[in-house]
Amino acid sequence: MAFRHNPGTMSGARPVLTAVLAALALAITACGGQPAAPPAPAPADTPSARSAAPAPTPVDPAATCVQQTLDGLDTRGRAAQLIMAGVPADGLTGAGRAALAEGAGGVILTDAAGGEASAAQVAATTRAVQQAARLPVTIATDQEGGKVQDLKGAGFTRIPSATAQGRDVAGLRGDAEGWGREMSEAGVTLDLAPVADVVDPALGEANEPVGALDRGFGTDPRRVGQAVTAFVQGLDAGGVDATLKHFPGLGRVRENTDFAGAADSRTSVDDPGLASFRAGIAAGAPVVMMSSAVYERIDPDNRALFSREVVTDLLRERLGFTGVVTTDDVGAARAVADVPVGQRAVKFVEAGGDQVLTIEPGDVEPMVDALVAAADDRAFADRVTESARRILALKADRGVLRCGGAPTGG
């Protein structure tokens, strides 16, 4: 233990020492000699030196936990953290267990195989998932409302469509907090909502992925941004993270990427329609889901989720998003059917994405295999590590991942 001077003792001693040195100097001068300069105090003993000493860096337990967890994973373990697989909401299947055994970093609860799952059934499923996982996992679901609500059995509120939600922005934050609390109590940590897409009023219901299903908050970017902000903040208060989707917007396409390819010939990097995504990012949304459409004015050669121009240049750098970037489902979506399963993960990570979502649990192994093979390249291996860190940080921030304690997410 380092010895520390008593500040009170030193402050009392210094005037005495100064007086003695001054008297000695006068005596020397009187004898015709030159006064000797008093010895300079050691630099470390001066108040200015002590005040200039750097303050100790505060320890962030969550960041420390993330680093410790990351350090304990090999390349395959880090790659597996990037995959989120489908699990029925009413029970963990054998395929789901196999995906978790591979080290999948998350699961998405899908429609119950036997009908609507109650809150009690969902809670049992999420507990089983966390118990079977090699590391605590993010547990997501699609709880937008209206026609897109995977959890709607006993114990879950029937959520109105986003179109209806957008008519009462003032009350939306409180409503979303209640919906978030229901999910959180059942072990869900991430909602794949809200839809931040701004529907082109000229298309209306001809916009198949959003307008036809009443999934959008409206047609005015500012108004949509207000609703997105309320939804994001409400979910967070209820204990669940939000996901902005589908960047950079599906409001101007006709085709639904779940069933066909789609292209947007109007959206640009400085498009006013991006205001709703900016609002959601400013509100603290920690996850953004990429669209699977092609945006001809940004990158005509690649779908958004495979485009560095969209994921990195636009979302990361221009909009300043630093959280987790996820895909829409790439397991069953027709828009990516021409890309081999493993390469769907590789191409997305190359573009700057983090979390690959597939409702097919059997996709986990080939996706991890492909990521590990690509990680022979050092730059790609660094990208995998960067993404794994973001995913682990998302879990730590929500209290799912804890070091020295039990996970709370389930």
mmCIF file of C-alpha atoms in Angstrom:
data_model
loop_
_atom_site.group_PDB
_atom_site.id
_atom_site.type_symbol
_atom_site.label_atom_id
_atom_site.label_comp_id
_atom_site.label_asym_id
_atom_site.label_seq_id
_atom_site.Cartn_x
_atom_site.Cartn_y
_atom_site.Cartn_z
ATOM 1 C CA MET A 1 0.000 0.000 0.000
ATOM 2 C CA ALA A 2 1.528 3.391 -0.990
ATOM 3 C CA PHE A 3 2.298 5.831 1.843
ATOM 4 C CA ARG A 4 0.338 9.084 1.655
ATOM 5 C CA HIS A 5 1.387 12.309 3.422
ATOM 6 C CA ASN A 6 -1.151 13.849 5.770
ATOM 7 C CA PRO A 7 -2.200 17.017 3.903
ATOM 8 C CA GLY A 8 -2.857 18.839 7.192
ATOM 9 C CA THR A 9 0.639 18.125 8.484
ATOM 10 C CA MET A 10 2.301 19.215 5.270
ATOM 11 C CA SER A 11 0.370 22.470 5.020
ATOM 12 C CA GLY A 12 1.449 23.333 8.583
ATOM 13 C CA ALA A 13 5.119 22.415 8.010
ATOM 14 C CA ARG A 14 5.668 24.310 4.770
ATOM 15 C CA PRO A 15 5.393 27.881 6.269
ATOM 16 C CA VAL A 16 7.928 26.970 8.918
ATOM 17 C CA LEU A 17 10.360 25.576 6.370
ATOM 18 C CA THR A 18 9.953 28.682 4.212
ATOM 19 C CA ALA A 19 10.700 30.988 7.146
ATOM 20 C CA VAL A 20 13.851 29.074 8.039
ATOM 21 C CA LEU A 21 15.137 29.221 4.450
ATOM 22 C CA ALA A 22 14.398 32.957 4.254
ATOM 23 C CA ALA A 23 16.325 33.667 7.455
ATOM 24 C CA LEU A 24 19.252 31.625 6.211
ATOM 25 C CA ALA A 25 19.295 33.598 2.960
ATOM 26 C CA LEU A 26 19.409 36.921 4.831
ATOM 27 C CA ALA A 27 22.278 35.704 6.957
ATOM 28 C CA ILE A 28 24.288 34.686 3.914
ATOM 29 C CA THR A 29 23.634 38.028 2.253
ATOM 30 C CA ALA A 30 24.745 39.927 5.334
ATOM 31 C CA CYS A 31 28.068 38.087 5.226
ATOM 32 C CA GLY A 32 28.650 39.168 1.640
ATOM 33 C CA GLY A 33 27.779 35.877 0.079
ATOM 34 C CA GLN A 34 25.231 35.025 -2.518
ATOM 35 C CA PRO A 35 21.949 33.602 -1.221
ATOM 36 C CA ALA A 36 21.408 30.019 -2.105
ATOM 37 C CA ALA A 37 18.183 29.287 -3.877
ATOM 38 C CA PRO A 38 15.878 27.136 -1.786
ATOM 39 C CA PRO A 39 15.591 23.610 -3.133
ATOM 40 C CA ALA A 40 12.681 23.174 -5.491
ATOM 41 C CA PRO A 41 10.060 20.786 -4.226
ATOM 42 C CA ALA A 42 9.852 17.498 -6.029
ATOM 43 C CA PRO A 43 7.437 17.811 -8.966
ATOM 44 C CA ALA A 44 5.219 15.057 -7.646
ATOM 45 C CA ASP A 45 4.863 16.927 -4.346
ATOM 46 C CA THR A 46 3.430 20.143 -5.784
ATOM 47 C CA PRO A 47 -0.309 20.868 -5.675
ATOM 48 C CA SER A 48 -0.327 21.661 -9.396
ATOM 49 C CA ALA A 49 1.306 18.333 -10.210
ATOM 50 C CA ARG A 50 -1.126 16.473 -8.032
ATOM 51 C CA SER A 51 -4.123 18.253 -9.591
ATOM 52 C CA ALA A 52 -2.818 17.497 -13.093
ATOM 53 C CA ALA A 53 -2.645 13.771 -12.458
ATOM 54 C CA PRO A 54 -5.172 11.938 -14.678
ATOM 55 C CA ALA A 55 -8.278 10.734 -12.906
ATOM 56 C CA PRO A 56 -8.760 6.974 -12.920
ATOM 57 C CA THR A 57 -10.921 5.795 -15.800
ATOM 58 C CA PRO A 58 -14.328 4.650 -14.546
ATOM 59 C CA VAL A 59 -14.894 0.941 -15.012
ATOM 60 C CA ASP A 60 -17.912 0.039 -17.134
ATOM 61 C CA PRO A 61 -19.073 -3.384 -15.904
ATOM 62 C CA ALA A 62 -21.131 -4.014 -19.037
ATOM 63 C CA ALA A 63 -18.231 -3.226 -21.382
ATOM 64 C CA THR A 64 -15.914 -5.362 -19.275
ATOM 65 C CA CYS A 65 -18.387 -8.231 -19.418
ATOM 66 C CA VAL A 66 -18.705 -7.906 -23.186
ATOM 67 C CA GLN A 67 -14.925 -7.993 -23.610
ATOM 68 C CA GLN A 68 -14.535 -10.982 -21.305
ATOM 69 C CA THR A 69 -17.257 -12.866 -23.183
ATOM 70 C CA LEU A 70 -15.771 -11.968 -26.559
ATOM 71 C CA ASP A 71 -12.310 -13.053 -25.444
ATOM 72 C CA GLY A 72 -13.743 -16.440 -24.490
ATOM 73 C CA LEU A 73 -15.106 -17.114 -27.991
ATOM 74 C CA ASP A 74 -13.167 -18.533 -30.901
ATOM 75 C CA THR A 75 -13.921 -17.547 -34.484
ATOM 76 C CA ARG A 76 -16.778 -20.034 -34.766
ATOM 77 C CA GLY A 77 -18.296 -18.868 -31.500
ATOM 78 C CA ARG A 78 -18.132 -15.245 -32.606
ATOM 79 C CA ALA A 79 -19.656 -16.073 -35.996
ATOM 80 C CA ALA A 80 -22.527 -17.970 -34.359
ATOM 81 C CA GLN A 81 -23.391 -14.891 -32.296
ATOM 82 C CA LEU A 82 -24.348 -13.197 -35.568
ATOM 83 C CA ILE A 83 -27.204 -15.618 -36.337
ATOM 84 C CA MET A 84 -30.784 -15.374 -35.050
ATOM 85 C CA ALA A 85 -32.985 -18.431 -35.714
ATOM 86 C CA GLY A 86 -36.724 -19.099 -35.630
ATOM 87 C CA VAL A 87 -38.379 -20.896 -32.715
ATOM 88 C CA PRO A 88 -42.155 -21.468 -32.321
ATOM 89 C CA ALA A 89 -43.544 -19.309 -29.515
ATOM 90 C CA ASP A 90 -45.286 -22.227 -27.822
ATOM 91 C CA GLY A 91 -42.296 -24.523 -27.377
ATOM 92 C CA LEU A 92 -38.625 -25.113 -28.148
ATOM 93 C CA THR A 93 -38.269 -27.665 -30.937
ATOM 94 C CA GLY A 94 -35.443 -30.076 -31.657
ATOM 95 C CA ALA A 95 -34.348 -27.895 -34.556
ATOM 96 C CA GLY A 96 -34.298 -24.892 -32.256
ATOM 97 C CA ARG A 97 -32.158 -26.779 -29.729
ATOM 98 C CA ALA A 98 -29.725 -27.708 -32.494
ATOM 99 C CA ALA A 99 -29.447 -24.035 -33.523
ATOM 100 C CA LEU A 100 -28.726 -23.038 -29.932
ATOM 101 C CA ALA A 101 -26.162 -25.836 -29.640
ATOM 102 C CA GLU A 102 -24.382 -24.245 -32.605
ATOM 103 C CA GLY A 103 -24.105 -21.098 -30.495
ATOM 104 C CA ALA A 104 -26.782 -18.964 -32.191
ATOM 105 C CA GLY A 105 -26.782 -15.500 -30.663
ATOM 106 C CA GLY A 106 -30.534 -15.022 -30.797
ATOM 107 C CA VAL A 107 -33.921 -16.487 -31.593
ATOM 108 C CA ILE A 108 -37.070 -15.050 -33.087
ATOM 109 C CA LEU A 109 -40.347 -16.368 -31.727
ATOM 110 C CA THR A 110 -42.629 -17.228 -34.623
ATOM 111 C CA ASP A 111 -46.331 -18.051 -34.750
ATOM 112 C CA ALA A 112 -47.193 -20.915 -32.417
ATOM 113 C CA ALA A 113 -47.387 -24.278 -34.144
ATOM 114 C CA GLY A 114 -50.563 -25.163 -32.269
ATOM 115 C CA GLY A 115 -52.279 -21.783 -32.512
ATOM 116 C CA GLU A 116 -51.961 -18.727 -30.298
ATOM 117 C CA ALA A 117 -49.429 -19.012 -27.489
ATOM 118 C CA SER A 118 -50.373 -17.556 -24.113
ATOM 119 C CA ALA A 119 -48.022 -15.381 -22.095
ATOM 120 C CA ALA A 120 -47.406 -18.334 -19.790
ATOM 121 C CA GLN A 121 -46.470 -20.568 -22.732
ATOM 122 C CA VAL A 122 -44.165 -17.929 -24.178
ATOM 123 C CA ALA A 123 -42.470 -17.461 -20.805
ATOM 124 C CA ALA A 124 -41.889 -21.215 -20.594
ATOM 125 C CA THR A 125 -40.426 -21.187 -24.104
ATOM 126 C CA THR A 126 -38.063 -18.299 -23.393
ATOM 127 C CA ARG A 127 -36.841 -19.973 -20.210
ATOM 128 C CA ALA A 128 -36.191 -23.177 -22.137
ATOM 129 C CA VAL A 129 -34.340 -21.208 -24.813
ATOM 130 C CA GLN A 130 -32.047 -19.485 -22.317
ATOM 131 C CA GLN A 131 -31.363 -22.771 -20.525
ATOM 132 C CA ALA A 132 -30.444 -24.496 -23.796
ATOM 133 C CA ALA A 133 -28.270 -21.647 -25.095
ATOM 134 C CA ARG A 134 -24.479 -21.746 -24.872
ATOM 135 C CA LEU A 135 -24.589 -18.020 -24.014
ATOM 136 C CA PRO A 136 -27.625 -15.901 -23.090
ATOM 137 C CA VAL A 137 -29.496 -14.982 -26.277
ATOM 138 C CA THR A 138 -31.524 -12.096 -27.598
ATOM 139 C CA ILE A 139 -35.152 -13.201 -27.848
ATOM 140 C CA ALA A 140 -37.087 -11.311 -30.510
ATOM 141 C CA THR A 141 -40.589 -11.315 -31.893
ATOM 142 C CA ASP A 142 -42.663 -9.423 -34.458
ATOM 143 C CA GLN A 143 -45.071 -7.375 -32.364
ATOM 144 C CA GLU A 144 -46.059 -4.478 -34.608
ATOM 145 C CA GLY A 145 -49.801 -4.769 -34.219
ATOM 146 C CA GLY A 146 -52.691 -5.293 -36.598
ATOM 147 C CA LYS A 147 -51.938 -8.027 -39.105
ATOM 148 C CA VAL A 148 -48.360 -8.443 -37.861
ATOM 149 C CA GLN A 149 -48.453 -9.651 -34.266
ATOM 150 C CA ASP A 150 -46.916 -13.014 -33.445
ATOM 151 C CA LEU A 151 -47.807 -13.018 -29.733
ATOM 152 C CA LYS A 152 -51.540 -12.614 -29.291
ATOM 153 C CA GLY A 153 -52.697 -15.374 -26.929
ATOM 154 C CA ALA A 154 -53.977 -14.881 -23.394
ATOM 155 C CA GLY A 155 -51.912 -12.293 -21.561
ATOM 156 C CA PHE A 156 -51.062 -10.246 -24.663
ATOM 157 C CA THR A 157 -52.987 -7.152 -25.730
ATOM 158 C CA ARG A 158 -54.412 -7.148 -29.240
ATOM 159 C CA ILE A 159 -52.402 -4.276 -30.653
ATOM 160 C CA PRO A 160 -54.060 -2.016 -33.241
ATOM 161 C CA SER A 161 -52.425 -1.570 -36.631
ATOM 162 C CA ALA A 162 -49.703 1.022 -37.046
ATOM 163 C CA THR A 163 -52.087 3.053 -39.192
ATOM 164 C CA ALA A 164 -54.457 3.281 -36.208
ATOM 165 C CA GLN A 165 -51.567 3.896 -33.797
ATOM 166 C CA GLY A 166 -50.427 6.828 -35.923
ATOM 167 C CA ARG A 167 -53.724 8.639 -35.364
ATOM 168 C CA ASP A 168 -52.971 9.013 -31.649
ATOM 169 C CA VAL A 169 -49.288 9.806 -31.365
ATOM 170 C CA ALA A 170 -49.855 11.504 -28.005
ATOM 171 C CA GLY A 171 -51.004 8.250 -26.417
ATOM 172 C CA LEU A 172 -48.662 5.924 -28.294
ATOM 173 C CA ARG A 173 -45.726 6.076 -25.881
ATOM 174 C CA GLY A 174 -47.837 4.879 -22.971
ATOM 175 C CA ASP A 175 -49.456 2.165 -25.075
ATOM 176 C CA ALA A 176 -46.091 0.922 -26.326
ATOM 177 C CA GLU A 177 -44.758 0.835 -22.771
ATOM 178 C CA GLY A 178 -47.608 -1.502 -21.809
ATOM 179 C CA TRP A 179 -46.991 -3.760 -24.814
ATOM 180 C CA GLY A 180 -43.277 -3.783 -24.015
ATOM 181 C CA ARG A 181 -43.940 -4.776 -20.417
ATOM 182 C CA GLU A 182 -46.064 -7.739 -21.562
ATOM 183 C CA MET A 183 -43.233 -8.935 -23.791
ATOM 184 C CA SER A 184 -40.541 -8.350 -21.182
ATOM 185 C CA GLU A 185 -42.442 -10.285 -18.512
ATOM 186 C CA ALA A 186 -42.626 -13.217 -20.943
ATOM 187 C CA GLY A 187 -38.862 -13.127 -21.547
ATOM 188 C CA VAL A 188 -38.797 -11.227 -24.857
ATOM 189 C CA THR A 189 -35.964 -8.685 -25.129
ATOM 190 C CA LEU A 190 -36.329 -7.305 -28.691
ATOM 191 C CA ASP A 191 -39.370 -6.265 -30.700
ATOM 192 C CA LEU A 192 -38.921 -6.225 -34.475
ATOM 193 C CA ALA A 193 -40.904 -2.992 -34.628
ATOM 194 C CA PRO A 194 -41.736 -0.216 -35.364
ATOM 195 C CA VAL A 195 -42.079 0.137 -39.122
ATOM 196 C CA ALA A 196 -40.445 3.475 -39.968
ATOM 197 C CA ASP A 197 -41.278 3.263 -43.681
ATOM 198 C CA VAL A 198 -43.140 6.265 -45.096
ATOM 199 C CA VAL A 199 -45.780 5.095 -47.575
ATOM 200 C CA ASP A 200 -46.018 7.015 -50.831
ATOM 201 C CA PRO A 201 -49.576 8.441 -50.834
ATOM 202 C CA ALA A 202 -49.720 7.902 -54.580
ATOM 203 C CA LEU A 203 -49.324 4.170 -54.003
ATOM 204 C CA GLY A 204 -51.414 3.646 -50.898
ATOM 205 C CA GLU A 205 -52.581 0.028 -50.766
ATOM 206 C CA ALA A 206 -50.662 -0.708 -53.976
ATOM 207 C CA ASN A 207 -47.628 -0.650 -51.704
ATOM 208 C CA GLU A 208 -47.820 -4.350 -50.816
ATOM 209 C CA PRO A 209 -45.343 -4.661 -47.929
ATOM 210 C CA VAL A 210 -46.653 -1.733 -45.871
ATOM 211 C CA GLY A 211 -49.640 0.176 -47.250
ATOM 212 C CA ALA A 212 -51.739 -2.872 -48.104
ATOM 213 C CA LEU A 213 -51.273 -4.264 -44.570
ATOM 214 C CA ASP A 214 -51.763 -0.993 -42.609
ATOM 215 C CA ARG A 215 -48.237 -1.378 -41.210
ATOM 216 C CA GLY A 216 -47.216 2.271 -41.627
ATOM 217 C CA PHE A 217 -47.803 5.242 -39.312
ATOM 218 C CA GLY A 218 -48.637 7.526 -42.227
ATOM 219 C CA THR A 219 -47.439 9.301 -45.345
ATOM 220 C CA ASP A 220 -45.754 12.356 -43.815
ATOM 221 C CA PRO A 221 -42.123 11.758 -42.725
ATOM 222 C CA ARG A 222 -42.343 14.176 -39.810
ATOM 223 C CA ARG A 223 -45.535 12.635 -38.464
ATOM 224 C CA VAL A 224 -44.167 9.125 -38.929
ATOM 225 C CA GLY A 225 -41.002 10.176 -37.103
ATOM 226 C CA GLN A 226 -43.049 11.359 -34.120
ATOM 227 C CA ALA A 227 -44.877 8.031 -33.939
ATOM 228 C CA VAL A 228 -41.633 6.087 -34.313
ATOM 229 C CA THR A 229 -40.088 8.093 -31.471
ATOM 230 C CA ALA A 230 -43.055 7.425 -29.187
ATOM 231 C CA PHE A 231 -43.021 3.699 -29.991
ATOM 232 C CA VAL A 232 -39.260 3.351 -29.427
ATOM 233 C CA GLN A 233 -39.310 5.237 -26.125
ATOM 234 C CA GLY A 234 -42.381 3.372 -24.911
ATOM 235 C CA LEU A 235 -40.894 -0.043 -25.617
ATOM 236 C CA ASP A 236 -37.682 0.914 -23.847
ATOM 237 C CA ALA A 237 -39.620 2.032 -20.774
ATOM 238 C CA GLY A 238 -41.423 -1.315 -20.861
ATOM 239 C CA GLY A 239 -38.132 -3.225 -20.858
ATOM 240 C CA VAL A 240 -37.789 -4.180 -24.544
ATOM 241 C CA ASP A 241 -35.522 -2.924 -27.333
ATOM 242 C CA ALA A 242 -36.983 -1.586 -30.575
ATOM 243 C CA THR A 243 -36.044 -2.244 -34.210
ATOM 244 C CA LEU A 244 -36.457 0.369 -36.952
ATOM 245 C CA LYS A 245 -37.441 -1.197 -40.250
ATOM 246 C CA HIS A 246 -37.021 -1.551 -43.217
ATOM 247 C CA PHE A 247 -34.081 0.747 -43.993
ATOM 248 C CA PRO A 248 -33.933 2.824 -46.143
ATOM 249 C CA GLY A 249 -37.688 2.352 -46.544
ATOM 250 C CA LEU A 250 -40.222 0.147 -48.321
ATOM 251 C CA GLY A 251 -42.858 2.817 -48.778
ATOM 252 C CA ARG A 252 -42.165 3.365 -52.482
ATOM 253 C CA VAL A 253 -42.086 -0.211 -53.778
ATOM 254 C CA ARG A 254 -44.969 -2.308 -55.035
ATOM 255 C CA GLU A 255 -43.723 -5.833 -54.363
ATOM 256 C CA ASN A 256 -43.383 -7.504 -50.977
ATOM 257 C CA THR A 257 -39.822 -8.823 -50.656
ATOM 258 C CA ASP A 258 -41.130 -11.859 -48.758
ATOM 259 C CA PHE A 259 -42.638 -13.068 -52.000
ATOM 260 C CA ALA A 260 -40.761 -11.338 -54.820
ATOM 261 C CA GLY A 261 -37.903 -9.031 -55.692
ATOM 262 C CA ALA A 262 -38.565 -5.295 -55.302
ATOM 263 C CA ALA A 263 -36.932 -2.103 -56.530
ATOM 264 C CA ASP A 264 -37.142 1.562 -55.548
ATOM 265 C CA SER A 265 -36.183 4.040 -58.265
ATOM 266 C CA ARG A 266 -36.674 7.247 -56.207
ATOM 267 C CA THR A 267 -35.077 7.050 -52.752
ATOM 268 C CA SER A 268 -31.697 8.811 -52.528
ATOM 269 C CA VAL A 269 -29.093 9.302 -49.798
ATOM 270 C CA ASP A 270 -30.545 12.689 -48.837
ATOM 271 C CA ASP A 271 -34.191 11.726 -49.239
ATOM 272 C CA PRO A 272 -36.750 13.471 -46.967
ATOM 273 C CA GLY A 273 -38.304 10.062 -46.336
ATOM 274 C CA LEU A 274 -35.286 9.120 -44.218
ATOM 275 C CA ALA A 275 -36.414 11.591 -41.536
ATOM 276 C CA SER A 276 -38.427 8.915 -39.730
ATOM 277 C CA PHE A 277 -35.338 6.705 -39.430
ATOM 278 C CA ARG A 278 -33.294 9.660 -38.193
ATOM 279 C CA ALA A 279 -35.961 10.292 -35.556
ATOM 280 C CA GLY A 280 -35.891 6.672 -34.410
ATOM 281 C CA ILE A 281 -32.112 6.675 -34.153
ATOM 282 C CA ALA A 282 -32.222 9.907 -32.143
ATOM 283 C CA ALA A 283 -34.834 8.312 -29.867
ATOM 284 C CA GLY A 284 -32.348 5.565 -29.014
ATOM 285 C CA ALA A 285 -33.462 2.599 -31.122
ATOM 286 C CA PRO A 286 -30.558 0.126 -30.788
ATOM 287 C CA VAL A 287 -31.388 -2.014 -33.852
ATOM 288 C CA VAL A 288 -32.109 -1.208 -37.499
ATOM 289 C CA MET A 289 -33.447 -3.816 -39.932
ATOM 290 C CA MET A 290 -32.349 -3.633 -43.545
ATOM 291 C CA SER A 291 -34.680 -3.816 -46.500
ATOM 292 C CA SER A 292 -34.161 -6.555 -49.090
ATOM 293 C CA ALA A 293 -35.133 -4.272 -51.984
ATOM 294 C CA VAL A 294 -32.802 -2.644 -54.528
ATOM 295 C CA TYR A 295 -32.419 1.152 -54.333
ATOM 296 C CA GLU A 296 -31.441 2.206 -57.815
ATOM 297 C CA ARG A 297 -30.304 5.743 -56.932
ATOM 298 C CA ILE A 298 -28.032 4.484 -54.154
ATOM 299 C CA ASP A 299 -26.708 1.105 -55.317
ATOM 300 C CA PRO A 300 -28.399 -0.348 -58.407
ATOM 301 C CA ASP A 301 -26.311 -3.512 -58.330
ATOM 302 C CA ASN A 302 -27.094 -4.878 -54.856
ATOM 303 C CA ARG A 303 -30.029 -5.405 -52.560
ATOM 304 C CA ALA A 304 -29.879 -3.041 -49.588
ATOM 305 C CA LEU A 305 -28.841 -5.714 -47.091
ATOM 306 C CA PHE A 306 -25.894 -6.674 -49.332
ATOM 307 C CA SER A 307 -24.918 -3.090 -50.180
ATOM 308 C CA ARG A 308 -22.000 -1.365 -48.481
ATOM 309 C CA GLU A 309 -23.277 1.901 -49.906
ATOM 310 C CA VAL A 310 -26.544 1.481 -48.007
ATOM 311 C CA VAL A 311 -25.435 -0.270 -44.791
ATOM 312 C CA THR A 312 -22.089 1.409 -44.139
ATOM 313 C CA ASP A 313 -21.974 4.630 -46.154
ATOM 314 C CA LEU A 314 -25.582 5.706 -45.628
ATOM 315 C CA LEU A 315 -26.775 4.163 -42.359
ATOM 316 C CA ARG A 316 -23.522 4.046 -40.419
ATOM 317 C CA GLU A 317 -21.660 7.093 -41.668
ATOM 318 C CA ARG A 318 -24.277 9.512 -42.982
ATOM 319 C CA LEU A 319 -26.974 8.818 -40.352
ATOM 320 C CA GLY A 320 -24.484 8.008 -37.595
ATOM 321 C CA PHE A 321 -26.057 4.745 -36.451
ATOM 322 C CA THR A 322 -23.738 2.751 -34.166
ATOM 323 C CA GLY A 323 -26.043 -0.060 -32.998
ATOM 324 C CA VAL A 324 -26.897 -3.502 -34.351
ATOM 325 C CA VAL A 325 -27.860 -3.783 -38.023
ATOM 326 C CA THR A 326 -30.026 -6.818 -38.752
ATOM 327 C CA THR A 327 -31.504 -8.415 -41.822
ATOM 328 C CA ASP A 328 -35.149 -9.035 -42.476
ATOM 329 C CA ASP A 329 -35.827 -12.773 -42.704
ATOM 330 C CA VAL A 330 -33.402 -14.322 -45.191
ATOM 331 C CA GLY A 331 -34.520 -17.887 -44.564
ATOM 332 C CA ALA A 332 -37.729 -17.972 -46.576
ATOM 333 C CA ALA A 333 -37.748 -14.605 -48.377
ATOM 334 C CA ARG A 334 -37.988 -14.905 -52.160
ATOM 335 C CA ALA A 335 -35.937 -11.742 -52.649
ATOM 336 C CA VAL A 336 -32.732 -13.563 -51.655
ATOM 337 C CA ALA A 337 -33.611 -17.055 -52.850
ATOM 338 C CA ASP A 338 -30.974 -16.893 -55.597
ATOM 339 C CA VAL A 339 -28.163 -16.467 -53.040
ATOM 340 C CA PRO A 340 -26.774 -19.630 -51.364
ATOM 341 C CA VAL A 341 -27.739 -19.826 -47.687
ATOM 342 C CA GLY A 342 -24.231 -19.377 -46.312
ATOM 343 C CA GLN A 343 -23.439 -16.516 -48.656
ATOM 344 C CA ARG A 344 -26.483 -14.591 -47.445
ATOM 345 C CA ALA A 345 -24.665 -14.221 -44.144
ATOM 346 C CA VAL A 346 -21.261 -13.504 -45.691
ATOM 347 C CA LYS A 347 -22.519 -10.840 -48.119
ATOM 348 C CA PHE A 348 -24.455 -9.089 -45.358
ATOM 349 C CA VAL A 349 -21.488 -8.979 -42.982
ATOM 350 C CA GLU A 350 -19.211 -7.777 -45.811
ATOM 351 C CA ALA A 351 -21.616 -4.875 -46.347
ATOM 352 C CA GLY A 352 -21.321 -3.882 -42.681
ATOM 353 C CA GLY A 353 -24.265 -5.747 -41.148
ATOM 354 C CA ASP A 354 -24.285 -7.573 -37.837
ATOM 355 C CA GLN A 355 -27.216 -9.906 -37.178
ATOM 356 C CA VAL A 356 -28.559 -12.385 -39.736
ATOM 357 C CA LEU A 357 -32.191 -13.315 -39.104
ATOM 358 C CA THR A 358 -33.580 -16.572 -40.461
ATOM 359 C CA ILE A 359 -36.795 -18.277 -39.443
ATOM 360 C CA GLU A 360 -35.210 -21.559 -40.571
ATOM 361 C CA PRO A 361 -33.154 -22.945 -37.646
ATOM 362 C CA GLY A 362 -31.460 -25.371 -40.037
ATOM 363 C CA ASP A 363 -29.758 -22.367 -41.687
ATOM 364 C CA VAL A 364 -27.583 -21.683 -38.654
ATOM 365 C CA GLU A 365 -24.923 -24.324 -39.315
ATOM 366 C CA PRO A 366 -24.289 -23.510 -43.002
ATOM 367 C CA MET A 367 -24.277 -19.784 -42.230
ATOM 368 C CA VAL A 368 -21.733 -20.221 -39.441
ATOM 369 C CA ASP A 369 -19.631 -22.503 -41.671
ATOM 370 C CA ALA A 370 -19.585 -19.848 -44.401
ATOM 371 C CA LEU A 371 -18.675 -17.043 -41.990
ATOM 372 C CA VAL A 372 -15.833 -19.089 -40.505
ATOM 373 C CA ALA A 373 -14.474 -19.922 -43.958
ATOM 374 C CA ALA A 374 -14.593 -16.258 -44.984
ATOM 375 C CA ALA A 375 -12.815 -15.321 -41.737
ATOM 376 C CA ASP A 376 -9.583 -16.763 -43.172
ATOM 377 C CA ASP A 377 -9.310 -13.214 -44.463
ATOM 378 C CA ARG A 378 -8.138 -11.046 -41.557
ATOM 379 C CA ALA A 379 -10.274 -8.054 -42.526
ATOM 380 C CA PHE A 380 -13.404 -10.209 -42.611
ATOM 381 C CA ALA A 381 -12.485 -11.828 -39.285
ATOM 382 C CA ASP A 382 -12.252 -8.324 -37.803
ATOM 383 C CA ARG A 383 -15.706 -7.565 -39.178
ATOM 384 C CA VAL A 384 -17.106 -10.686 -37.485
ATOM 385 C CA THR A 385 -15.531 -9.627 -34.205
ATOM 386 C CA GLU A 386 -16.913 -6.099 -34.541
ATOM 387 C CA SER A 387 -20.426 -7.435 -35.121
ATOM 388 C CA ALA A 388 -20.191 -9.970 -32.302
ATOM 389 C CA ARG A 389 -19.171 -7.159 -29.978
ATOM 390 C CA ARG A 390 -22.225 -5.083 -30.946
ATOM 391 C CA ILE A 391 -24.562 -8.032 -30.423
ATOM 392 C CA LEU A 392 -23.073 -8.844 -27.035
ATOM 393 C CA ALA A 393 -23.297 -5.167 -26.062
ATOM 394 C CA LEU A 394 -26.997 -5.140 -26.973
ATOM 395 C CA LYS A 395 -27.529 -8.050 -24.595
ATOM 396 C CA ALA A 396 -25.473 -6.471 -21.843
ATOM 397 C CA ASP A 397 -27.297 -3.152 -22.115
ATOM 398 C CA ARG A 398 -30.647 -4.920 -21.725
ATOM 399 C CA GLY A 399 -29.375 -7.056 -18.848
ATOM 400 C CA VAL A 400 -29.517 -10.328 -20.773
ATOM 401 C CA LEU A 401 -25.745 -10.868 -20.636
ATOM 402 C CA ARG A 402 -24.196 -10.620 -17.191
ATOM 403 C CA CYS A 403 -20.803 -11.682 -15.903
ATOM 404 C CA GLY A 404 -20.791 -13.112 -12.418
ATOM 405 C CA GLY A 405 -24.567 -13.332 -12.292
ATOM 406 C CA ALA A 406 -27.561 -15.003 -13.875
ATOM 407 C CA PRO A 407 -29.061 -13.645 -17.105
ATOM 408 C CA THR A 408 -32.299 -11.735 -16.757
ATOM 409 C CA GLY A 409 -33.664 -12.327 -20.232
ATOM 410 C CA GLY A 410 -35.959 -15.236 -19.458
#
